[in-house]
Amino acid sequence: MHVLRTLDDALALREALRAGPRMVVAGAGLLGTEAAVAARALGADVTLVSSAPVPLLGLLGPQAAGLVAATHRDLGLRVHQGRVTAVRAARDTVTGVQLADGGVLPADVVLVATGSVPNTEWLHGSGVPVGDGVVCDVLCAAEPGVWAAGDVANRPDPRTRRRRRLEHRTHATEQAMAVARNILAGGAARPFAPLRSFWTDQHDLKIQVFGDLTGTDRCHILQGTPSERQFTAVYYAGERVLGAVAVNMPREALRLRVAVESGELPTTDHPADPTPAGATEG
Ligand SMILES: Cc1cc2nc3c(=O)[nH]c(=O)nc-3n(C[C@H](O)[C@H](O)[C@H](O)COP(=O)(O)OP(=O)(O)OC[C@H]3O[C@@H](n4cnc5c(N)ncnc54)[C@H](O)[C@@H]3O)c2cc1C
């Protein structure tokens, strides 16, 4: 059984994939889907177990998530909707996974990619507020003299008006810089309210997302088309822009990010795509 957190984890998984085994990936988030696609490309016979009917729908929106699903099909990667409840083994060797519906998927290699738990046990009893991560305010302060940044920080997000803990590399870096500025600013500390931003590489798709697509009700394609596997799109809730996606357009993605942040979006002749985005956060 494998997890993917460190370089050693990645090397061990690559070694286990050399023989082209049957592999089950439990969890179809960013990590699980990327690992499944990469393992399939290396020759493994891969089944991805997803609790959602379409992996990454809420995170990437229907257009990009549809392209990812098509890529899975083209690569011969099976997606099984369900929930893994246990890893099965016989004589210390993995034999498969148990599913919540009573089914069993046979496997020689199992990758568990079902999310992470913040490492906060050592803070219990210290007085630092701990919930899902270190609970801090909008300035990223947990209590006087204690600050939180990165995956562990659970903060109110002024953009979505809810608490959140994000696990994205760029977010961790931006928050670390904001915390440093706030420590030095004293009474002039400023709220940390970044535009959510992450990317995922899925086979030949480089997908960049800015903002949140959860709760959006319409999409406008700005450049390219999904069928060309190259496009930029903006997602709205009513008249409000909630986020944007760029697929295989990294140069345009930078401009798109600035446009979403400033609210000044480029106009286009392309018709609006009325397809609703997914309703859940992936
Ligand atoms: C396999 C993998 C792929 C990823 N791919 C992407 C990607 O494509 N794009 C993206 O945006 N993000 C990606 N991420 C997420 C990204 O890596 C994290 O968001 C980022 O590393 C968070 O940085 P951090 O400093 O908050 O936490 P970490 O990088 O986890 O660093 C925390 C450090 O603190 C140490 N630590 C823990 N407890 C203590 C303690 N008590 N005392 C001292 N040290 C302690 C840990 O050992 C660790 O070194 C990926 C993550 C993984 C695991």
Short mmCIF file of C-alpha atoms and ligand atoms in Angstrom, two decimals:
data_model
loop_
_atom_site.label_atom_id
_atom_site.label_comp_id
_atom_site.label_asym_id
_atom_site.label_seq_id
_atom_site.Cartn_x
_atom_site.Cartn_y
_atom_site.Cartn_z
CA MET A 1 0.00 0.00 0.00
CA HIS A 2 1.35 3.41 -0.94
CA VAL A 3 0.80 7.05 -0.07
CA LEU A 4 2.34 10.01 -1.87
CA ARG A 5 3.79 12.65 0.43
CA THR A 6 7.56 12.58 0.02
CA LEU A 7 10.19 11.94 -2.64
CA ASP A 8 10.83 8.50 -1.10
CA ASP A 9 7.10 7.72 -1.42
CA ALA A 10 7.24 8.65 -5.11
CA LEU A 11 10.37 6.55 -5.74
CA ALA A 12 8.84 3.55 -3.95
CA LEU A 13 5.67 3.85 -6.03
CA ARG A 14 7.62 4.12 -9.28
CA GLU A 15 9.54 0.97 -8.35
CA ALA A 16 6.29 -0.87 -7.60
CA LEU A 17 4.91 0.12 -11.02
CA ARG A 18 7.83 -1.32 -13.00
CA ALA A 19 6.17 -4.71 -13.52
CA GLY A 20 2.96 -3.20 -14.98
CA PRO A 21 0.76 -4.27 -12.04
CA ARG A 22 -2.96 -3.96 -11.44
CA MET A 23 -3.28 -0.73 -9.49
CA VAL A 24 -6.16 0.83 -7.57
CA VAL A 25 -6.00 4.52 -6.73
CA ALA A 26 -8.34 5.36 -3.85
CA GLY A 27 -9.42 8.99 -4.14
CA ALA A 28 -9.92 11.03 -7.31
CA GLY A 29 -8.75 14.46 -6.21
CA LEU A 30 -5.85 16.30 -7.84
CA LEU A 31 -3.26 13.92 -6.41
CA GLY A 32 -5.14 10.69 -7.15
CA THR A 33 -6.03 11.62 -10.72
CA GLU A 34 -2.52 12.84 -11.57
CA ALA A 35 -0.97 9.70 -10.10
CA ALA A 36 -3.48 7.44 -11.89
CA VAL A 37 -2.76 9.05 -15.26
CA ALA A 38 1.00 8.86 -14.72
CA ALA A 39 0.81 5.21 -13.60
CA ARG A 40 -1.30 4.31 -16.64
CA ALA A 41 1.24 5.99 -18.90
CA LEU A 42 3.92 3.82 -17.24
CA GLY A 43 1.96 0.69 -18.19
CA ALA A 44 -0.01 -0.13 -15.03
CA ASP A 45 -3.58 -1.45 -15.33
CA VAL A 46 -5.24 1.32 -13.31
CA THR A 47 -8.65 1.68 -11.67
CA LEU A 48 -9.37 5.05 -10.09
CA VAL A 49 -12.01 4.94 -7.35
CA SER A 50 -13.95 8.21 -7.29
CA SER A 51 -16.72 9.17 -4.87
CA ALA A 52 -18.03 11.65 -7.47
CA PRO A 53 -19.50 10.56 -10.83
CA VAL A 54 -17.01 12.81 -12.65
CA PRO A 55 -13.61 13.35 -10.99
CA LEU A 56 -12.60 16.99 -10.35
CA LEU A 57 -15.91 18.42 -11.62
CA GLY A 58 -16.31 20.92 -8.78
CA LEU A 59 -12.65 21.96 -8.88
CA LEU A 60 -12.11 22.32 -12.62
CA GLY A 61 -15.61 23.01 -13.98
CA PRO A 62 -17.40 20.78 -16.50
CA GLN A 63 -15.34 21.75 -19.55
CA ALA A 64 -11.90 20.93 -18.14
CA ALA A 65 -13.21 18.00 -16.04
CA GLY A 66 -14.83 16.62 -19.21
CA LEU A 67 -11.47 16.76 -20.99
CA VAL A 68 -9.80 14.97 -18.08
CA ALA A 69 -12.50 12.26 -18.17
CA ALA A 70 -12.02 11.84 -21.93
CA THR A 71 -8.27 11.57 -21.39
CA HIS A 72 -8.85 8.84 -18.80
CA ARG A 73 -10.96 6.90 -21.32
CA ASP A 74 -8.43 7.38 -24.13
CA LEU A 75 -5.63 6.10 -21.90
CA GLY A 76 -7.66 3.04 -20.88
CA LEU A 77 -7.86 4.16 -17.26
CA ARG A 78 -11.01 2.84 -15.55
CA VAL A 79 -12.96 5.14 -13.21
CA HIS A 80 -15.07 3.29 -10.66
CA GLN A 81 -17.60 5.34 -8.70
CA GLY A 82 -17.57 4.24 -5.09
CA ARG A 83 -15.78 4.50 -1.77
CA VAL A 84 -12.89 2.38 -0.54
CA THR A 85 -13.36 1.16 3.03
CA ALA A 86 -10.31 -1.10 3.45
CA VAL A 87 -7.21 -2.42 1.76
CA ARG A 88 -7.23 -6.24 1.50
CA ALA A 89 -4.06 -8.25 1.98
CA ALA A 90 -3.04 -11.88 2.28
CA ARG A 91 0.27 -12.95 3.83
CA ASP A 92 1.46 -9.31 3.93
CA THR A 93 0.76 -8.85 0.22
CA VAL A 94 -1.88 -6.43 -1.06
CA THR A 95 -4.65 -8.23 -2.97
CA GLY A 96 -7.15 -5.43 -3.55
CA VAL A 97 -9.55 -3.00 -1.94
CA GLN A 98 -12.91 -3.41 -0.25
CA LEU A 99 -15.66 -1.05 -1.42
CA ALA A 100 -18.50 0.41 0.64
CA ASP A 101 -21.10 -1.33 -1.58
CA GLY A 102 -19.60 -4.73 -0.69
CA GLY A 103 -17.63 -5.07 -3.92
CA VAL A 104 -13.93 -5.85 -4.17
CA LEU A 105 -11.42 -4.54 -6.70
CA PRO A 106 -8.35 -6.76 -7.11
CA ALA A 107 -4.99 -4.99 -7.11
CA ASP A 108 -1.27 -5.62 -6.72
CA VAL A 109 -0.60 -1.98 -5.84
CA VAL A 110 -2.91 0.39 -3.94
CA LEU A 111 -2.32 4.12 -3.72
CA VAL A 112 -4.30 5.88 -1.00
CA ALA A 113 -4.93 9.49 -2.05
CA THR A 114 -7.90 10.38 0.12
CA GLY A 115 -6.57 13.60 1.64
CA SER A 116 -4.34 14.63 4.50
CA VAL A 117 -4.72 15.46 8.17
CA PRO A 118 -2.86 18.51 9.50
CA ASN A 119 -0.07 17.62 11.91
CA THR A 120 -1.29 19.59 14.95
CA GLU A 121 -1.25 16.99 17.74
CA TRP A 122 1.81 18.63 19.27
CA LEU A 123 -0.15 21.88 19.72
CA HIS A 124 -2.90 20.39 21.87
CA GLY A 125 -2.87 21.95 25.33
CA SER A 126 -0.65 24.83 24.17
CA GLY A 127 -3.50 27.34 23.99
CA VAL A 128 -3.12 27.72 20.22
CA PRO A 129 -6.58 27.13 18.72
CA VAL A 130 -6.66 23.92 16.72
CA GLY A 131 -9.55 22.63 14.64
CA ASP A 132 -9.03 21.40 11.11
CA GLY A 133 -5.51 22.86 11.22
CA VAL A 134 -4.39 25.92 13.18
CA VAL A 135 -7.42 28.18 13.48
CA CYS A 136 -6.39 31.75 12.69
CA ASP A 137 -8.03 35.06 11.85
CA VAL A 138 -8.08 36.89 8.55
CA LEU A 139 -4.62 38.32 9.32
CA CYS A 140 -3.37 34.70 9.76
CA ALA A 141 -2.82 35.25 13.51
CA ALA A 142 -3.81 32.33 15.77
CA GLU A 143 -3.17 34.19 19.01
CA PRO A 144 -0.87 37.05 20.02
CA GLY A 145 2.59 36.18 18.71
CA VAL A 146 1.50 32.99 16.90
CA TRP A 147 0.83 32.94 13.16
CA ALA A 148 -0.04 30.22 10.67
CA ALA A 149 0.79 29.81 6.98
CA GLY A 150 0.49 27.05 4.40
CA ASP A 151 -1.49 23.81 4.39
CA VAL A 152 -1.96 23.89 8.16
CA ALA A 153 -3.61 27.34 8.32
CA ASN A 154 -7.39 27.37 8.71
CA ARG A 155 -8.51 30.94 8.00
CA PRO A 156 -11.64 32.90 7.13
CA ASP A 157 -11.67 33.60 3.39
CA PRO A 158 -13.19 37.04 2.62
CA ARG A 159 -13.79 35.99 -1.00
CA THR A 160 -15.94 32.92 -0.25
CA ARG A 161 -17.05 34.09 3.23
CA ARG A 162 -16.19 30.74 4.81
CA ARG A 163 -13.30 29.17 6.67
CA ARG A 164 -10.93 27.16 4.57
CA ARG A 165 -7.63 25.35 4.60
CA LEU A 166 -6.06 25.17 1.16
CA GLU A 167 -3.38 22.73 0.06
CA HIS A 168 -1.82 24.50 -2.91
CA ARG A 169 1.84 25.31 -3.34
CA THR A 170 1.38 28.91 -4.53
CA HIS A 171 -1.11 29.58 -1.73
CA ALA A 172 1.41 28.41 0.89
CA THR A 173 4.08 30.74 -0.52
CA GLU A 174 1.76 33.75 -0.79
CA GLN A 175 0.46 33.20 2.73
CA ALA A 176 3.97 32.88 4.14
CA MET A 177 4.88 36.25 2.58
CA ALA A 178 1.65 37.82 3.86
CA VAL A 179 2.36 36.56 7.38
CA ALA A 180 5.90 37.96 7.27
CA ARG A 181 4.52 41.35 6.16
CA ASN A 182 1.86 41.28 8.89
CA ILE A 183 4.38 40.42 11.62
CA LEU A 184 6.42 43.46 10.60
CA ALA A 185 3.38 45.70 10.08
CA GLY A 186 2.24 45.68 13.71
CA GLY A 187 -1.07 47.55 13.93
CA ALA A 188 -1.17 48.01 10.15
CA ALA A 189 -1.47 44.27 9.40
CA ARG A 190 -3.71 43.53 6.42
CA PRO A 191 -6.20 40.72 5.73
CA PHE A 192 -4.94 37.84 3.61
CA ALA A 193 -7.47 37.45 0.80
CA PRO A 194 -5.75 35.91 -2.21
CA LEU A 195 -7.44 34.62 -5.32
CA ARG A 196 -7.31 30.84 -5.07
CA SER A 197 -4.90 29.56 -7.69
CA PHE A 198 -3.68 26.08 -8.56
CA TRP A 199 -2.67 23.95 -11.51
CA THR A 200 -2.82 20.31 -12.42
CA ASP A 201 -1.00 18.38 -15.13
CA GLN A 202 -3.12 15.52 -16.47
CA HIS A 203 -1.27 13.72 -19.28
CA ASP A 204 -1.14 16.35 -22.07
CA LEU A 205 -3.44 18.81 -20.27
CA LYS A 206 -2.00 21.69 -18.26
CA ILE A 207 -4.98 23.05 -16.37
CA GLN A 208 -4.76 26.29 -14.36
CA VAL A 209 -7.61 27.45 -12.15
CA PHE A 210 -8.11 30.88 -10.59
CA GLY A 211 -10.82 31.44 -7.99
CA ASP A 212 -13.57 28.99 -7.07
CA LEU A 213 -15.91 27.30 -9.50
CA THR A 214 -18.23 25.89 -6.82
CA GLY A 215 -21.69 27.42 -7.10
CA THR A 216 -21.14 28.93 -10.55
CA ASP A 217 -24.11 28.83 -12.91
CA ARG A 218 -22.67 29.76 -16.28
CA CYS A 219 -19.46 29.75 -18.22
CA HIS A 220 -18.08 31.92 -20.99
CA ILE A 221 -15.37 30.56 -23.28
CA LEU A 222 -12.93 33.40 -24.04
CA GLN A 223 -10.34 31.76 -26.28
CA GLY A 224 -10.02 28.39 -28.02
CA THR A 225 -12.48 25.53 -27.49
CA PRO A 226 -12.58 22.42 -25.29
CA SER A 227 -12.58 20.23 -28.44
CA GLU A 228 -9.20 21.76 -29.40
CA ARG A 229 -7.97 20.84 -25.87
CA GLN A 230 -6.94 24.46 -25.53
CA PHE A 231 -9.17 27.17 -24.09
CA THR A 232 -9.71 29.82 -21.45
CA ALA A 233 -13.08 30.19 -19.73
CA VAL A 234 -14.65 32.43 -17.10
CA TYR A 235 -17.27 31.16 -14.63
CA TYR A 236 -20.07 33.26 -13.14
CA ALA A 237 -22.69 33.12 -10.41
CA GLY A 238 -25.28 35.53 -11.74
CA GLU A 239 -23.25 38.55 -12.84
CA ARG A 240 -20.39 37.85 -10.39
CA VAL A 241 -17.19 36.31 -11.71
CA LEU A 242 -16.17 33.49 -9.36
CA GLY A 243 -13.29 31.99 -11.26
CA ALA A 244 -11.54 31.13 -14.49
CA VAL A 245 -9.80 28.18 -16.12
CA ALA A 246 -7.01 27.95 -18.67
CA VAL A 247 -6.27 24.67 -20.43
CA ASN A 248 -2.97 24.40 -22.31
CA MET A 249 -2.73 28.20 -22.47
CA PRO A 250 -0.17 29.10 -19.77
CA ARG A 251 0.70 32.47 -21.29
CA GLU A 252 -2.94 33.56 -21.47
CA ALA A 253 -3.49 32.16 -17.97
CA LEU A 254 -1.31 34.86 -16.44
CA ARG A 255 -3.41 37.58 -18.07
CA LEU A 256 -6.58 35.73 -17.08
CA ARG A 257 -5.54 35.68 -13.44
CA VAL A 258 -4.91 39.43 -13.42
CA ALA A 259 -8.25 39.99 -15.17
CA VAL A 260 -10.19 37.89 -12.64
CA GLU A 261 -8.48 39.68 -9.75
CA SER A 262 -9.20 43.13 -11.18
CA GLY A 263 -12.69 42.24 -12.43
CA GLU A 264 -11.78 43.62 -15.87
CA LEU A 265 -12.39 40.69 -18.16
CA PRO A 266 -11.57 40.71 -21.85
CA THR A 267 -14.57 40.68 -24.17
CA THR A 268 -15.02 38.04 -26.86
CA ASP A 269 -17.29 37.06 -29.72
CA HIS A 270 -17.58 33.46 -28.56
CA PRO A 271 -21.09 32.50 -27.39
CA ALA A 272 -21.63 31.83 -23.70
CA ASP A 273 -21.69 28.17 -22.69
CA PRO A 274 -24.71 27.64 -20.42
CA THR A 275 -23.39 24.38 -18.92
CA PRO A 276 -23.54 24.65 -15.14
CA ALA A 277 -20.35 23.98 -13.22
CA GLY A 278 -20.22 21.29 -10.54
CA ALA A 279 -21.85 22.11 -7.23
CA THR A 280 -19.30 20.60 -4.86
CA GLU A 281 -15.74 21.46 -3.94
CA GLY A 282 -13.43 18.68 -5.13
C1 LIG B 1 2.56 14.47 -3.99
C2 LIG B 1 2.12 15.91 -3.88
C3 LIG B 1 1.92 16.64 -5.05
C4 LIG B 1 1.51 17.97 -4.98
N1 LIG B 1 1.32 18.65 -6.15
C5 LIG B 1 0.92 19.94 -6.09
C6 LIG B 1 0.73 20.68 -7.30
O1 LIG B 1 0.89 20.16 -8.41
N2 LIG B 1 0.34 21.99 -7.21
C7 LIG B 1 0.13 22.59 -6.00
O2 LIG B 1 -0.23 23.77 -5.95
N3 LIG B 1 0.31 21.91 -4.83
C8 LIG B 1 0.69 20.60 -4.86
N4 LIG B 1 0.85 19.90 -3.69
C9 LIG B 1 0.59 20.59 -2.40
C10 LIG B 1 1.81 21.38 -1.96
O3 LIG B 1 2.93 20.53 -1.93
C11 LIG B 1 1.53 21.94 -0.55
O4 LIG B 1 0.41 22.80 -0.62
C12 LIG B 1 2.72 22.71 0.00
O5 LIG B 1 3.85 21.88 0.10
C13 LIG B 1 2.37 23.28 1.37
O6 LIG B 1 3.51 23.86 1.95
P1 LIG B 1 3.63 23.92 3.53
O7 LIG B 1 4.93 24.59 3.80
O8 LIG B 1 2.40 24.50 4.11
O9 LIG B 1 3.64 22.40 4.04
P2 LIG B 1 4.72 21.26 3.75
O10 LIG B 1 5.34 21.41 2.41
O11 LIG B 1 4.00 19.99 4.08
O12 LIG B 1 5.85 21.53 4.82
C14 LIG B 1 5.59 21.41 6.22
C15 LIG B 1 6.90 21.00 6.88
O13 LIG B 1 6.73 21.08 8.31
C16 LIG B 1 7.32 19.95 8.90
N5 LIG B 1 6.71 19.76 10.23
C17 LIG B 1 5.53 19.17 10.56
N6 LIG B 1 5.35 19.22 11.91
C18 LIG B 1 6.43 19.85 12.43
C19 LIG B 1 6.83 20.20 13.76
N7 LIG B 1 6.07 19.90 14.82
N8 LIG B 1 8.00 20.85 13.93
C20 LIG B 1 8.79 21.17 12.86
N9 LIG B 1 8.46 20.86 11.58
C21 LIG B 1 7.30 20.21 11.37
C22 LIG B 1 7.03 18.84 7.90
O14 LIG B 1 7.91 17.76 8.09
C23 LIG B 1 7.30 19.57 6.57
O15 LIG B 1 8.64 19.54 6.23
C24 LIG B 1 1.28 18.57 -3.72
C25 LIG B 1 1.47 17.83 -2.54
C26 LIG B 1 1.88 16.52 -2.62
C27 LIG B 1 2.08 15.74 -1.35
#
